[in-house]
Coordinates of C-alpha atoms in Angstrom, one line a residue:
M618 CA -23.9 -57.2 33.0
F619 CA -24.1 -60.8 32.5
A620 CA -26.9 -60.8 34.9
A621 CA -28.6 -57.8 32.9
S622 CA -28.1 -59.5 29.5
A623 CA -29.7 -62.8 30.9
A624 CA -32.5 -60.8 32.5
I625 CA -33.2 -59.3 29.0
A626 CA -33.2 -62.6 27.4
A627 CA -35.2 -64.2 29.4
G628 CA -37.8 -61.2 29.0
L629 CA -37.5 -62.1 25.4
A630 CA -37.9 -66.1 26.1
D631 CA -41.0 -65.2 28.5
C632 CA -39.3 -67.5 31.1
E633 CA -40.5 -66.3 34.5
P634 CA -38.1 -68.3 37.0
C635 CA -35.3 -67.3 34.5
F636 CA -36.3 -63.6 34.7
A637 CA -36.6 -63.7 38.7
S638 CA -33.1 -65.3 39.2
A639 CA -31.5 -62.5 36.9
M640 CA -33.3 -59.6 38.6
A641 CA -32.6 -60.7 42.0
R642 CA -28.7 -60.9 40.9
L643 CA -29.1 -57.4 39.7
M644 CA -30.6 -56.2 42.9
L645 CA -27.4 -57.1 44.9
G646 CA -25.1 -55.9 41.8
D647 CA -23.1 -52.7 41.6
S648 CA -24.7 -49.4 40.7
L649 CA -22.8 -49.1 37.8
V650 CA -24.5 -51.8 35.8
L651 CA -27.8 -49.7 36.3
A652 CA -25.9 -46.6 35.1
V653 CA -24.6 -48.6 31.9
L654 CA -28.3 -49.7 31.3
A655 CA -29.5 -46.1 31.8
A656 CA -26.7 -44.3 29.8
S657 CA -28.3 -44.4 26.3
L658 CA -31.9 -45.3 27.4
P659 CA -34.3 -44.7 24.3
L660 CA -37.5 -43.1 25.4
V661 CA -40.4 -45.6 24.8
P662 CA -44.0 -43.4 24.2
N663 CA -47.0 -44.3 25.7
Q664 CA -46.0 -46.8 28.6
E665 CA -46.2 -46.3 32.0
F666 CA -43.3 -46.2 34.3
S667 CA -42.1 -45.3 37.8
P668 CA -42.0 -41.8 39.2
V669 CA -37.9 -42.7 39.6
T670 CA -37.6 -43.4 35.5
H671 CA -39.6 -39.9 34.6
T672 CA -37.1 -38.4 36.8
F673 CA -34.2 -39.6 35.2
W674 CA -35.5 -38.7 31.7
S675 CA -36.3 -35.3 32.8
E676 CA -33.7 -34.5 35.1
V677 CA -30.7 -37.0 34.4
Q678 CA -30.7 -37.9 30.8
P679 CA -30.8 -34.3 29.1
H680 CA -27.3 -33.8 30.6
G681 CA -25.8 -36.7 28.9
N682 CA -23.2 -36.9 31.5
H683 CA -22.1 -40.2 32.4
P684 CA -20.7 -39.6 35.8
Y685 CA -24.0 -37.9 37.0
T686 CA -26.0 -40.8 35.6
Y687 CA -24.1 -43.2 37.9
A688 CA -24.1 -40.8 40.9
F689 CA -28.0 -41.0 40.2
T690 CA -28.1 -44.6 40.4
A691 CA -25.9 -44.9 43.2
G692 CA -28.2 -42.8 45.3
L693 CA -31.3 -44.6 44.8
K694 CA -33.3 -46.4 47.5
A695 CA -33.8 -50.0 47.5
V696 CA -37.8 -49.6 46.1
Q697 CA -36.7 -47.1 43.8
R698 CA -33.6 -48.9 42.6
Q699 CA -35.8 -51.9 41.9
H700 CA -38.4 -49.8 40.2
F701 CA -35.7 -48.2 38.1
L702 CA -34.4 -51.7 37.4
E703 CA -37.6 -53.0 36.1
D704 CA -38.1 -50.2 33.9
L705 CA -34.8 -50.3 32.4
V706 CA -34.9 -54.0 31.5
D707 CA -38.4 -53.7 30.3
I708 CA -37.2 -50.9 27.7
W709 CA -34.0 -52.7 26.5
T710 CA -36.3 -55.9 26.1
S711 CA -38.6 -53.9 23.8
V712 CA -35.6 -52.6 22.0
V713 CA -33.6 -55.7 21.4
P714 CA -36.3 -57.4 18.7
H715 CA -35.6 -53.8 16.6
L716 CA -31.9 -54.0 16.5
G717 CA -30.8 -54.0 12.7
G718 CA -34.4 -53.3 11.5
G719 CA -33.3 -50.1 10.1
G720 CA -36.0 -47.9 11.5
R721 CA -36.6 -45.5 14.1
T722 CA -39.5 -47.1 16.3
L723 CA -38.7 -45.1 19.4
T724 CA -37.4 -42.0 20.3
G725 CA -34.0 -41.7 21.1
P726 CA -30.9 -43.1 19.2
E727 CA -31.2 -44.8 16.0
L728 CA -32.0 -48.6 17.1
T729 CA -29.3 -49.8 14.7
L730 CA -26.7 -48.2 16.7
L731 CA -27.8 -49.6 20.2
Y732 CA -26.3 -52.9 20.9
V733 CA -26.7 -55.3 24.1
D734 CA -24.3 -58.2 24.2
L735 CA -26.1 -61.3 25.2
S736 CA -22.8 -63.5 24.8
P737 CA -21.9 -65.5 28.0
A738 CA -19.8 -63.8 30.2
P739 CA -16.1 -64.3 30.1
P740 CA -14.5 -66.7 32.8
S741 CA -14.0 -64.7 36.2
A742 CA -10.5 -64.0 36.8
Y743 CA -8.8 -62.9 39.9
K744 CA -5.7 -62.2 41.1
A745 CA -4.1 -61.6 44.6
A746 CA -3.8 -57.6 45.5
E747 CA -2.7 -57.0 48.9
T748 CA -1.6 -58.4 52.5
G749 CA -2.3 -56.9 55.8
F750 CA -4.0 -57.7 59.1
V751 CA -7.5 -57.6 60.0
P752 CA -8.9 -57.2 63.7
T753 CA -10.2 -60.6 65.1
P754 CA -11.1 -61.5 69.0
H755 CA -7.7 -63.0 68.8
G756 CA -5.8 -59.8 67.5
P757 CA -4.5 -59.0 64.3
F758 CA -4.8 -61.9 61.9
P759 CA -3.0 -61.8 58.6
A760 CA -5.0 -61.4 55.8
L761 CA -4.8 -61.2 51.8
T762 CA -7.3 -59.7 49.3
L763 CA -8.4 -60.6 46.0
A764 CA -9.0 -58.0 42.9
S765 CA -10.5 -58.7 39.5
P766 CA -8.6 -56.1 37.2
D767 CA -10.8 -57.1 34.2
M768 CA -14.0 -57.1 36.3
T769 CA -15.0 -60.5 35.6
G770 CA -15.1 -61.4 39.0
S771 CA -18.1 -60.4 41.2
I772 CA -19.3 -60.7 44.6
E773 CA -21.8 -63.0 43.5
D774 CA -19.5 -64.8 41.6
L775 CA -17.6 -65.7 44.9
A776 CA -20.6 -66.2 47.1
E777 CA -22.4 -68.4 44.5
R778 CA -19.7 -70.4 42.7
C779 CA -16.9 -70.0 45.2
G780 CA -18.7 -70.4 48.4
F781 CA -17.2 -67.3 50.2
P782 CA -19.6 -66.6 53.2
L783 CA -20.2 -63.5 54.5
Y784 CA -17.3 -62.1 56.7
A785 CA -17.7 -60.8 60.4
W786 CA -15.1 -59.2 61.7
D787 CA -15.7 -60.0 65.3
T788 CA -15.5 -63.8 64.6
L789 CA -12.5 -65.7 63.1
P790 CA -13.8 -68.1 60.7
D791 CA -13.4 -72.0 60.8
L792 CA -10.8 -73.4 58.5
T793 CA -12.0 -74.4 55.0
D794 CA -10.8 -76.8 52.0
W795 CA -9.4 -73.7 50.5
A796 CA -5.4 -73.7 50.8
L797 CA -3.1 -70.6 50.5
Q798 CA -1.1 -70.6 47.2
Q799 CA 2.5 -68.9 47.5
H800 CA 5.7 -68.5 45.5
P801 CA 8.0 -71.3 46.3
A802 CA 10.9 -69.0 46.9
T803 CA 9.7 -65.9 48.3
L804 CA 6.5 -67.0 50.0
H805 CA 4.5 -64.4 48.6
P806 CA 0.8 -65.3 48.2
W807 CA -0.5 -65.5 44.6
G808 CA -4.0 -67.0 45.3
V809 CA -6.0 -69.7 46.7
R810 CA -7.2 -73.3 45.5
C811 CA -10.0 -75.6 46.7
I812 CA -10.4 -79.1 46.0
R813 CA -13.9 -79.8 45.8
H814 CA -16.1 -83.1 46.7
D815 CA -16.4 -84.0 43.2
G816 CA -12.5 -84.2 42.5
H817 CA -12.3 -80.9 40.8
S818 CA -10.2 -77.9 41.7
L819 CA -11.2 -74.5 41.7
T820 CA -8.1 -71.6 41.9
L821 CA -8.4 -68.2 42.4
G822 CA -5.4 -66.1 41.4
S823 CA -2.5 -66.4 39.4
P824 CA 1.3 -67.3 40.1
E825 CA 2.3 -64.8 37.5
H826 CA 1.0 -62.2 40.1
P827 CA 1.8 -62.5 43.5
A828 CA 1.0 -60.1 46.0
E829 CA 3.7 -58.4 48.0
A830 CA 4.1 -59.5 51.6
T831 CA 6.4 -58.3 54.4
S832 CA 8.3 -60.7 56.6
E833 CA 6.4 -60.1 59.5
W834 CA 2.7 -61.0 57.7
I835 CA 5.1 -64.4 56.4
D836 CA 5.9 -65.1 59.7
T837 CA 2.5 -64.7 61.3
A838 CA 0.8 -66.1 58.6
Q839 CA 3.2 -69.1 59.1
R840 CA 2.7 -69.3 63.0
A841 CA -1.0 -69.0 62.8
G842 CA -1.2 -71.6 59.7
S843 CA -4.2 -69.9 57.8
V844 CA -4.8 -66.5 56.6
L845 CA -8.1 -64.5 55.9
V846 CA -8.8 -64.3 52.2
L847 CA -11.1 -61.4 51.4
G848 CA -12.8 -61.5 47.9
L849 CA -12.9 -58.0 46.1
W850 CA -12.2 -55.8 48.7
S851 CA -10.2 -52.7 47.9
G852 CA -11.0 -50.2 50.6
G853 CA -8.1 -50.9 52.6
F854 CA -7.7 -53.1 55.8
T855 CA -8.6 -49.5 57.9
S856 CA -11.8 -49.2 56.5
L857 CA -12.8 -52.9 56.8
I858 CA -15.1 -52.9 59.4
H859 CA -17.5 -50.3 57.6
G860 CA -17.3 -52.6 54.9
V861 CA -18.7 -55.7 56.9
Q862 CA -21.3 -53.7 58.3
A863 CA -22.6 -52.9 54.9
Q864 CA -22.2 -56.7 53.8
E865 CA -19.7 -55.7 51.3
I866 CA -16.9 -58.6 52.2
F867 CA -17.1 -62.3 51.7
A868 CA -14.0 -64.3 53.0
V869 CA -12.8 -67.4 53.8
R870 CA -10.0 -69.0 56.0
A871 CA -7.4 -70.6 53.9
R872 CA -4.8 -73.0 55.6
L873 CA -1.3 -72.8 54.8
Q874 CA 0.3 -75.7 52.8
S875 CA 2.7 -77.6 54.8

């Protein structure tokens, strides 16, 4: 939603580079963002839109069913998704200047009831989720997943700000500057920390929310001297390969602190 707000703001400011950057992030984002933008979409008359947008207006929006809206956006192909997204952002960009104006210049809900939050997104928050083992050419390897309960974290944030690369299950990534953070007594992992070249540290996770870990996992991690940290993977370790093939997993190999 931060990327959506940025795209709308860039359209209002007529900043083409900013708009292109925000739209690129939206194309890689979750279908839920498309569904939210479309859920209360007003109809702008006398404008040309793509066939997928007209299909939404005629077949989906009349139902007023948000799960149905999400199912529609999640089922779009890449080109349809792009056209629908461009239309959604164009429409909301035209709506925003009229907010609070007291008039009904578009069909649909009263514009005074429509609200788009253009404030900066809250800081990304992560916590340790699950521990387990992932398949590698060297055998099962200990892994930790990170979650974002308040949904402020994202794959884009992990890739761009945190430098998590795409994970390939058939290779064991090289060690990085990330270090596993563990509870001093139980050794249960609670996150990872990286000291950047500029001297600033970046921490993902909280010591107040460690992940459960078996003695087997802890012993294996200590012998290996490192673990794989999978960003925002909640599908379970058994379905990991399918997620990798869909390029949905970003991971780093974090060393254990001595």
